Short mmCIF file of C-alpha atoms in Angstrom, two decimals:
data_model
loop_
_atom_site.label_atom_id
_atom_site.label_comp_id
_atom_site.label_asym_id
_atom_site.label_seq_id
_atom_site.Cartn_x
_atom_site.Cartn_y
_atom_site.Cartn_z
CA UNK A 9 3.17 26.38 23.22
CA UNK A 10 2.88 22.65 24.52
CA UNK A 11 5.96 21.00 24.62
CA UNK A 12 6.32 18.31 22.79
CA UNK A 13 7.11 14.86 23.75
CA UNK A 14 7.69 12.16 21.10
CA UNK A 15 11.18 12.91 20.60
CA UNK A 16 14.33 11.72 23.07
CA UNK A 17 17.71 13.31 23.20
CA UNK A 18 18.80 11.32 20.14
CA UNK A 19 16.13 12.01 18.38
CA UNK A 20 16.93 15.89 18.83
CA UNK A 21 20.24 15.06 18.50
CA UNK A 22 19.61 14.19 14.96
CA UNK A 23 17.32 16.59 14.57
CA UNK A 24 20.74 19.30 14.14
CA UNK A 25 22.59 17.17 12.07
CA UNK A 26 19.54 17.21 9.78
CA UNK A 27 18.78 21.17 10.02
CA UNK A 28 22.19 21.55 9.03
CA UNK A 29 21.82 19.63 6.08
CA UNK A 30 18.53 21.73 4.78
CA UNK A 31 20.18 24.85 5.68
CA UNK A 32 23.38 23.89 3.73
CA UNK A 33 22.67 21.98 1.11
CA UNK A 34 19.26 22.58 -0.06
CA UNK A 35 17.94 26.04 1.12
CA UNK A 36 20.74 27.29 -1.31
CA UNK A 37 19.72 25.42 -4.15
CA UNK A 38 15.87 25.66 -3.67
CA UNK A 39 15.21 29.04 -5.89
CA UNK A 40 17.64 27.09 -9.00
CA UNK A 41 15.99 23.76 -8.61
CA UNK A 42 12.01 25.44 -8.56
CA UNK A 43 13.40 27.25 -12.13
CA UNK A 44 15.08 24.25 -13.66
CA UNK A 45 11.65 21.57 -12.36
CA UNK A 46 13.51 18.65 -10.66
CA UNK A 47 16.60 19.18 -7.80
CA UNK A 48 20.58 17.58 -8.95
CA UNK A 49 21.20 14.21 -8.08
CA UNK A 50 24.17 15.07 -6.19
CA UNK A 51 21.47 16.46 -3.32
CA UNK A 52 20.58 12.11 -2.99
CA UNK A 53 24.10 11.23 -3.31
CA UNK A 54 25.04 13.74 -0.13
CA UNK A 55 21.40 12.78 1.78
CA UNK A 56 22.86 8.85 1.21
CA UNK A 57 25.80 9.97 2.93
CA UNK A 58 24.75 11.03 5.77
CA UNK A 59 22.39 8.95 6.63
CA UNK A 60 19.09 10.95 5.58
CA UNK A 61 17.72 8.29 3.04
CA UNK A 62 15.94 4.80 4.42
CA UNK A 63 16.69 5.50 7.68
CA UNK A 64 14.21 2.79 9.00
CA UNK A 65 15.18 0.34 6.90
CA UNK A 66 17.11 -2.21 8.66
CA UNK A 67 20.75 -2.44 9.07
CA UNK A 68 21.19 -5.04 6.61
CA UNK A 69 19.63 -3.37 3.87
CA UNK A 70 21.96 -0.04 3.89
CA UNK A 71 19.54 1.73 6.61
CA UNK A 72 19.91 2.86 10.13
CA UNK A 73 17.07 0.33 11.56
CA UNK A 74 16.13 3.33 12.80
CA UNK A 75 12.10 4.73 14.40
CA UNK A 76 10.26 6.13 12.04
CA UNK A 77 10.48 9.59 14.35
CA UNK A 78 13.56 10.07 12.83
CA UNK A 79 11.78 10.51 9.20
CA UNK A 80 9.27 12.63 10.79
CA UNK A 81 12.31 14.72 12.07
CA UNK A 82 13.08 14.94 8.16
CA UNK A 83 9.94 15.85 7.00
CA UNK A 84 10.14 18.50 9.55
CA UNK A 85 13.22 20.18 9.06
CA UNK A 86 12.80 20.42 4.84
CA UNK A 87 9.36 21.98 5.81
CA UNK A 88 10.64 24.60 8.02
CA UNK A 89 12.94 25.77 5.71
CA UNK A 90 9.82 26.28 2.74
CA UNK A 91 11.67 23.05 0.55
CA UNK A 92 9.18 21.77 -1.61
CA UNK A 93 11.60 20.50 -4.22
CA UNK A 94 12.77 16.97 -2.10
CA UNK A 95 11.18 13.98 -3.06
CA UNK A 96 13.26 12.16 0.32
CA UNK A 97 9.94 10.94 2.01
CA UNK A 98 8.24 9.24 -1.13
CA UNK A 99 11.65 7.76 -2.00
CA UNK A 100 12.63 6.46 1.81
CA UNK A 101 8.91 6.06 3.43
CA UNK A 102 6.76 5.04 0.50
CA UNK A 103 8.57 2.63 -1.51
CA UNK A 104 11.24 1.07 0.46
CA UNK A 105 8.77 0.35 2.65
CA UNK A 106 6.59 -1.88 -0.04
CA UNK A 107 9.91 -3.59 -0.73
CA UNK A 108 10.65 -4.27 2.90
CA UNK A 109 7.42 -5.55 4.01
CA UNK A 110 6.41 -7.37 0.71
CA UNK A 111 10.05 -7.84 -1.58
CA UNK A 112 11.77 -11.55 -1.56
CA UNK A 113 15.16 -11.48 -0.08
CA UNK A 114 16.88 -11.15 -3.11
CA UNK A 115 14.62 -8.19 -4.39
CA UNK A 116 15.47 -6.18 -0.99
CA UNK A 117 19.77 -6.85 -1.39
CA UNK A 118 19.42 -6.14 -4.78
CA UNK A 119 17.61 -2.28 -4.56
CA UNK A 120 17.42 -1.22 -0.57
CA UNK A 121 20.85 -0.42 0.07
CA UNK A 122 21.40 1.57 -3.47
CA UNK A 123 18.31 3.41 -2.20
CA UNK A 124 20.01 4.11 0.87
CA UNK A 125 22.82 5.83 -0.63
CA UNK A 126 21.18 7.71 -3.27
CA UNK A 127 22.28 5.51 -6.28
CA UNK A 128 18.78 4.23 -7.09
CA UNK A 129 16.01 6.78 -6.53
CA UNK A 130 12.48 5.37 -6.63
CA UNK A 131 8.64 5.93 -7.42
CA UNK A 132 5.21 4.82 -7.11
CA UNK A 133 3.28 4.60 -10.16
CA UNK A 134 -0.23 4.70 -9.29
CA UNK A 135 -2.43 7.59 -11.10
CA UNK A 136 -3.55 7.12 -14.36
CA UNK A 137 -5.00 9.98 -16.81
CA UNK A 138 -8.49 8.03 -16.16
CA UNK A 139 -7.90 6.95 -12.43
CA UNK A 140 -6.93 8.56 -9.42
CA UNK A 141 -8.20 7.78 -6.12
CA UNK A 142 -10.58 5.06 -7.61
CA UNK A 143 -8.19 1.48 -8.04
CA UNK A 144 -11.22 -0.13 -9.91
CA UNK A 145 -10.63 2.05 -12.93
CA UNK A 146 -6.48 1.42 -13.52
CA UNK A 147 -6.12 0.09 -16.66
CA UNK A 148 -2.67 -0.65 -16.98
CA UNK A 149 -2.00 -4.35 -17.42
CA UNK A 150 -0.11 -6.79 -16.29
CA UNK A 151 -0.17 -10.72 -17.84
CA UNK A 152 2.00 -13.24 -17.04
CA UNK A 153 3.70 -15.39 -19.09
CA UNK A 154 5.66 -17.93 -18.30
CA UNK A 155 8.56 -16.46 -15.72
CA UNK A 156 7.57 -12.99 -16.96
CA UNK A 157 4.69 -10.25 -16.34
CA UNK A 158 4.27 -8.24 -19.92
CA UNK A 159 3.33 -4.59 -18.16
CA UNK A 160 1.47 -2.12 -20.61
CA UNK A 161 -0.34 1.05 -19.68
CA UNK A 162 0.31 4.68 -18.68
CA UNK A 163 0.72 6.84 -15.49
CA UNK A 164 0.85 10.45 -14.80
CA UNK A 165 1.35 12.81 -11.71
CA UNK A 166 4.52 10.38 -10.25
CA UNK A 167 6.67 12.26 -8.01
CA UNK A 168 10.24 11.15 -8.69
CA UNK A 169 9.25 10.00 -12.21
CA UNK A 170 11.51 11.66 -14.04
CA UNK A 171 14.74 11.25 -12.01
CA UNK A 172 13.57 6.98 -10.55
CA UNK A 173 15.55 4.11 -11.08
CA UNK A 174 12.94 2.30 -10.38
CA UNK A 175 9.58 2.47 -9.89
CA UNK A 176 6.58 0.21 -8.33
CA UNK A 177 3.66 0.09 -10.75
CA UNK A 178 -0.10 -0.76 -9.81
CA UNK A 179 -1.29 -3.05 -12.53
CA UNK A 180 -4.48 -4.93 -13.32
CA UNK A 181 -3.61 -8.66 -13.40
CA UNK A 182 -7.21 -9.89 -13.16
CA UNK A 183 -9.41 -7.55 -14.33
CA UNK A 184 -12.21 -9.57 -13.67
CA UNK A 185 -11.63 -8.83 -9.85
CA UNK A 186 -11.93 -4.95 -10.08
CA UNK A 187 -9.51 -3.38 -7.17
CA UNK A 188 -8.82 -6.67 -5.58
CA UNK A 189 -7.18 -7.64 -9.26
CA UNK A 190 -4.05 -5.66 -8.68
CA UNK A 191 -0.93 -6.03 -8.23
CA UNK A 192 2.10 -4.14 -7.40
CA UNK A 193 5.42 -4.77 -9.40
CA UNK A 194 8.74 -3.44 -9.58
CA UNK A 195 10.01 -1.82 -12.81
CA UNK A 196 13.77 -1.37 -13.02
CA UNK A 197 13.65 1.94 -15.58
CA UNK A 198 16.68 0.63 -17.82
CA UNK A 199 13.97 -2.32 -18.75
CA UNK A 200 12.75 -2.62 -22.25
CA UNK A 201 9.87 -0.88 -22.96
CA UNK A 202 10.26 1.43 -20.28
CA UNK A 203 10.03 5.52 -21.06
CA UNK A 204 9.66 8.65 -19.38
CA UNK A 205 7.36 11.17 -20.95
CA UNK A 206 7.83 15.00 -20.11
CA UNK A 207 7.93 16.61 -17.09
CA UNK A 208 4.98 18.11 -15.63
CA UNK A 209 4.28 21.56 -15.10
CA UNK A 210 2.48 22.49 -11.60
CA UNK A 211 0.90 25.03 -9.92
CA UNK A 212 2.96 24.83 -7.07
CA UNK A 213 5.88 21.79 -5.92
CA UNK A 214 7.77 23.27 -9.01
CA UNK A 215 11.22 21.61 -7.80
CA UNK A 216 9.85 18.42 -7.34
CA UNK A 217 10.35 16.52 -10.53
CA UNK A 218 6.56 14.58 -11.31
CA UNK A 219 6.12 12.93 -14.55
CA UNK A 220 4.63 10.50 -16.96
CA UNK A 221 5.65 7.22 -17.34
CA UNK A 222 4.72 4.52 -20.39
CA UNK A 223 5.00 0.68 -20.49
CA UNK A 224 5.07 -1.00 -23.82
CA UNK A 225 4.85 -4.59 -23.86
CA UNK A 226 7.85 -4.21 -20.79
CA UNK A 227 8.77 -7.64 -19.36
CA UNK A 228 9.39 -7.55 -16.39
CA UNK A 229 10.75 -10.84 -13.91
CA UNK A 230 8.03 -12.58 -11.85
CA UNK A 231 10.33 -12.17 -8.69
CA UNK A 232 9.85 -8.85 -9.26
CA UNK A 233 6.03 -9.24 -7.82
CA UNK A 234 6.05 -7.89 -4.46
CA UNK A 235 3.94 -10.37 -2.12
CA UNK A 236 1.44 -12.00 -3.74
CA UNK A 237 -0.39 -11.93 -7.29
CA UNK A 238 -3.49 -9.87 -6.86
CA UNK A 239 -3.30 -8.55 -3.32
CA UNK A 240 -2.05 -5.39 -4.34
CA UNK A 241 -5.14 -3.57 -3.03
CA UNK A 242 -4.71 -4.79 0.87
CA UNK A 243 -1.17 -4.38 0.53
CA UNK A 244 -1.79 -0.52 -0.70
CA UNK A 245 -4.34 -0.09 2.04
CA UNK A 246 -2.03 -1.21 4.95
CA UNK A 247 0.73 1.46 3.90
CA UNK A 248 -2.16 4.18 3.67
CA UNK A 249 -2.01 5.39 6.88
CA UNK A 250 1.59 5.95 7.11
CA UNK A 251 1.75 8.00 3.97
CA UNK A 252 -1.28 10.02 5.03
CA UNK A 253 0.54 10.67 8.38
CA UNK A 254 3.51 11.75 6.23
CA UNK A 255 0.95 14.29 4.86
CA UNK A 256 -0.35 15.78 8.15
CA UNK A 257 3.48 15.83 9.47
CA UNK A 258 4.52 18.09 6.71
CA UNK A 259 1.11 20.45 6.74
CA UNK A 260 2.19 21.05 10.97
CA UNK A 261 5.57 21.93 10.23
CA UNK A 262 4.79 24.02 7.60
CA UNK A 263 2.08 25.80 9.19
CA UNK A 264 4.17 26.26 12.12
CA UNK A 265 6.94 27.75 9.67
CA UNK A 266 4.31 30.12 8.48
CA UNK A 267 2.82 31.21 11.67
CA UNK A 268 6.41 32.16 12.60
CA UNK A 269 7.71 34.31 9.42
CA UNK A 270 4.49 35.90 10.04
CA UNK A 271 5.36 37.34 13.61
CA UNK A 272 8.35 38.11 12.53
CA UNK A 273 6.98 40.19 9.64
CA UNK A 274 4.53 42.05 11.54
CA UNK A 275 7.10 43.18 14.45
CA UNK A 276 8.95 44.23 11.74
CA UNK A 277 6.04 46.26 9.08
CA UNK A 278 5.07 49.29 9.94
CA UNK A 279 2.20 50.67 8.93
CA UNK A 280 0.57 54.58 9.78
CA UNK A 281 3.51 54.27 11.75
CA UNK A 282 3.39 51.70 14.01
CA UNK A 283 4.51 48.36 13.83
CA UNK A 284 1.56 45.87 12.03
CA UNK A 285 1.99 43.74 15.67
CA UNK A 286 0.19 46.21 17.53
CA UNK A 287 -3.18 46.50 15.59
CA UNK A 288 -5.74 44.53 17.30
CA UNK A 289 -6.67 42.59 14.22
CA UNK A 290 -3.25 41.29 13.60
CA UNK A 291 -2.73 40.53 17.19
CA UNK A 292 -6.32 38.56 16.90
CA UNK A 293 -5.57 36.29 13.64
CA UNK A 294 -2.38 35.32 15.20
CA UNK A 295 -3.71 34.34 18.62
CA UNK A 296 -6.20 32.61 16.41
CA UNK A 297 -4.30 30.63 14.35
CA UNK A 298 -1.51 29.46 16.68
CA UNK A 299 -4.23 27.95 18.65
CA UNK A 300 -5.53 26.35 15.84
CA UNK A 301 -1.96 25.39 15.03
CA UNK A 302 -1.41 23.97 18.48
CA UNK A 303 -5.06 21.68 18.43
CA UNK A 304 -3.55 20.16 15.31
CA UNK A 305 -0.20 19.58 16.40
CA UNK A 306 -1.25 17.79 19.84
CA UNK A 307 -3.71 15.68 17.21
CA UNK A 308 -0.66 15.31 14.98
CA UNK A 309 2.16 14.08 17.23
CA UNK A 310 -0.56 11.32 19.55
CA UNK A 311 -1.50 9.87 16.09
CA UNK A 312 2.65 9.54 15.79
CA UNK A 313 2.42 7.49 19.18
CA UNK A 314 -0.23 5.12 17.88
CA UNK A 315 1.47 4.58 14.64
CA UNK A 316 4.61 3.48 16.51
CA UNK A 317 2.88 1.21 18.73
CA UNK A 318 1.19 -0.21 15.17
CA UNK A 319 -2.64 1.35 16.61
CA UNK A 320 -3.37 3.87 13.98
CA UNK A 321 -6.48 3.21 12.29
CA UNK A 322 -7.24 4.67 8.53
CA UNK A 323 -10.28 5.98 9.52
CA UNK A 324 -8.09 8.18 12.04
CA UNK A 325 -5.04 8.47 9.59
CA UNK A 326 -7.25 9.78 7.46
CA UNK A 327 -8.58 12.41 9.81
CA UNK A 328 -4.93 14.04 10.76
CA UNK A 329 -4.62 14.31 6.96
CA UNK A 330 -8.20 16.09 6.22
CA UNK A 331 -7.77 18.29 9.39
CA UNK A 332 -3.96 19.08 9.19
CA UNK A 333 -4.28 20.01 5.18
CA UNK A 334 -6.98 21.77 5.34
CA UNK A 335 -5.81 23.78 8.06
CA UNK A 336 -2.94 24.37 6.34
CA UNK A 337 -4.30 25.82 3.67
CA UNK A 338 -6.76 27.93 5.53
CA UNK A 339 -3.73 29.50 8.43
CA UNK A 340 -1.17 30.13 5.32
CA UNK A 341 -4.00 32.20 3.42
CA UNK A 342 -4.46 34.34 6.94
CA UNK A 343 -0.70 34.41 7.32
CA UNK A 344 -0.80 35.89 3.75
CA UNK A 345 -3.35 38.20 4.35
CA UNK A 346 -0.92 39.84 7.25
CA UNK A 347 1.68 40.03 4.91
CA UNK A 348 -0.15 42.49 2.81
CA UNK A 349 0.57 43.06 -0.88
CA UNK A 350 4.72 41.31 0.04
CA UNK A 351 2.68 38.12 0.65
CA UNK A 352 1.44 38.23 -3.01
CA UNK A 353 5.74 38.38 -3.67
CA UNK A 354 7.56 35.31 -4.39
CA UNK A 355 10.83 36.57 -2.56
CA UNK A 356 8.99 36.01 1.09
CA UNK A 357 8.22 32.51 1.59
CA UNK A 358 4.32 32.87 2.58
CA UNK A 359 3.59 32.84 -0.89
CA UNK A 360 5.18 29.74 -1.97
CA UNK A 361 3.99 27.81 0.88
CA UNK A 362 0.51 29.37 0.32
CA UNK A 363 0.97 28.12 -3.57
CA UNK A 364 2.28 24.55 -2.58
CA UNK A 365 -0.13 23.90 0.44
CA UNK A 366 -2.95 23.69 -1.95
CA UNK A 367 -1.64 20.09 -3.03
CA UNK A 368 -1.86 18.70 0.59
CA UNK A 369 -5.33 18.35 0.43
CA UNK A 370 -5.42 16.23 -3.16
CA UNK A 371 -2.82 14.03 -3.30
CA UNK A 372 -2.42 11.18 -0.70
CA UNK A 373 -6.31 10.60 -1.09
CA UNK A 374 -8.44 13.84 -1.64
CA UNK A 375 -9.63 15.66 1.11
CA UNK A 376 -13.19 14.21 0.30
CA UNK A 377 -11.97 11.02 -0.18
CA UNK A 378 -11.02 11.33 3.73
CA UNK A 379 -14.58 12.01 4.67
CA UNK A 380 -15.91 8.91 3.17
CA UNK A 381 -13.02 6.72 4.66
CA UNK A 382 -14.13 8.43 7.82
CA UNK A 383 -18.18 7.90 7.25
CA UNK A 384 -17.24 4.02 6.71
CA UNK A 385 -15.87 3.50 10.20
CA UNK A 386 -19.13 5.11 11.73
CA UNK A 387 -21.39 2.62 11.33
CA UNK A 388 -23.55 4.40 9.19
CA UNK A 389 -26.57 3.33 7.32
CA UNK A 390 -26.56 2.92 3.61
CA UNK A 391 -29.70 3.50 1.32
#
């Protein structure tokens, strides 16, 4: 394999403080929190602790004013241990983000350093039953009125949901305007107004609390806008590519993961006697797949390097995510396949990665949705 080279000595350095932390205080817990649907809030109280939550955020704010290699060094390490159940990266590289880049002063003292030490968790509310990837069809409202917005509506599919503190919603506050009518405001859960419906049941991600949330007439403080009234759309589009990234990070690692409990499965099966390593058709998929694997991660780790130097395109952010989730899915279902009828067992880990891969290529923008943000930027004729 390549080595890599995005990472320095501190960077590595970190690296074992944080695969310490998965292996100790969430691989333990990961079976018990996929039963109960949502991990203990001790496991964000312990990740504040040590550093694990915000770590870009500056200084000031309760981070580490840290690169944002050091969250892809977190995304990597809970994805080579097969955690699914963490909802870290939303929390620390979704939403603090919106209330760094677009929060007043006052907004970012008041919630950034409680979401650096696990006090506050937060959420993005952005799917609606009716509305998904398309913005144009949210219906949830937002009016303002006087010094207040009055926020009614209802989401579904939020990550977090159940467990947030607070959470920033996508409302309509022009309708008139279509996409370019929203705007994004922060909703402190203890408001009035404010519930949590059930928690969702899923396929796969079963530790990883995701729920509905309802807005009844909630008022919630103007300063509570983040940037400005109705650019909610170009404000949602600028932090695309760094959540679609987050994506493509966490398909490599776990690919990787699943490439290598796969060797060590077939050195260790034996079938008509011999070990499953040495038929030719094993030793075939895997040469297949790792090279696959490798393409993706070179892809992977230069798209890293032009989102640090702030050159990443969508159109190319959007490719890592189509390629690296798809080829997720598709290397985990060979791994699988290797593993015989033991892959179809939930006690190896190939068959809960092959059961939460299958999200990868939905959320964050569907997988088709990807193709037409990648048509766009070809100059292509329309009809």
């Amino acid at each position: 394999m390549l080595p890599r080279t995005l990472f320095t000595p501190d960077h590595e350095a970190f690296r074992d403080s944080a695969r310490r932390f998965m292996n100790e205080e969430v691989a333990p817990h990961e079976e018990r929190w996929q039963e109960q649907g949502y991990v203990d809030r001790e496991v964000w109280h312990k990740a504040g602790a040590n550093g694990f939550l915000c770590a870009s955020m500056p200084e000031q704010y309760g981070g580490a004013g840290a690169d944002r290699l050091y969250s892809m060094v977190l995304m990597e390490e809970q994805a080579f241990i097969n955690s699914s159940s963490l909802g870290f990266g939303l929390h620390s590289e979704i939403v603090a983000p919106y209330l760094k880049s677009y929060g007043s002063e006052a907004v970012k003292r008041k919630y950034l350093p409680r979401m650096a030490s696990g006090e506050m968790i937060g959420a993005i509310a952005m799917t609606e039953p009716g509305a998904g990837s398309d913005l144009q069809s949210i219906k949830t409202s937002a009016v303002k009125k006087g010094d207040k917005y009055i926020l009614n509506g209802a989401k579904t599919f939020i990550t977090n949901g159940w467990h947030s503190d607070l959470v920033i919603v996508v409302a309509k506050t022009d309708p008139s305007k279509g996409a370019k009518g929203t705007s994004l405001l922060i909703v402190d859960t203890g408001m009035a107004g404010f519930t949590k419906g059930r928690r969702l049941k899923k396929m796969g991600l079963k530790g990883q609390d995701t729920a509905e949330l309802f807005f009844d007439n909630v008022e919630v403080p103007a300063e509570n806008l983040l940037g400005e009234e109705n650019n909610g759309f170009i404000y949602l589009m600028q932090e695309l590519p760094w959540e679609r990234m987050q994506i493509a990070i966490a398909a490599m690692a776990k690919t990787e993961a699943a490439i290598k409990w796969t060797v060590d499965y077939v050195n260790n099966r034996k079938a008509f006697g011999t070990p499953v390593s040495s038929f030719q058709n094993t030793r075939f998929k895997l040469a297949e797949v790792v090279t696959q694997c490798q393409v993706g991660r070179v892809f992977v780790d230069r798209c890293m390097e032009l989102l640090l130097e702030n050159k990443l395109d969508a159109a190319t952010a959007a490719m890592a995510k189509m390629w690296a989730s798809d080829m997720e899915n598709r290397i985990i279902d060979e791994c699988l396949q290797l593993h015989g009828g033991y892959g179809f067992m939930m006690e190896y880990p190939i068959a809960r990665a092959y059961i939460d891969a299958r999200v990868q290529r939905i959320y964050g923008g569907t997988n088709e949705i990807m193709k037409e943000v990648i048509a766009r930027s070809l100059g292509l004729n329309k009809a």
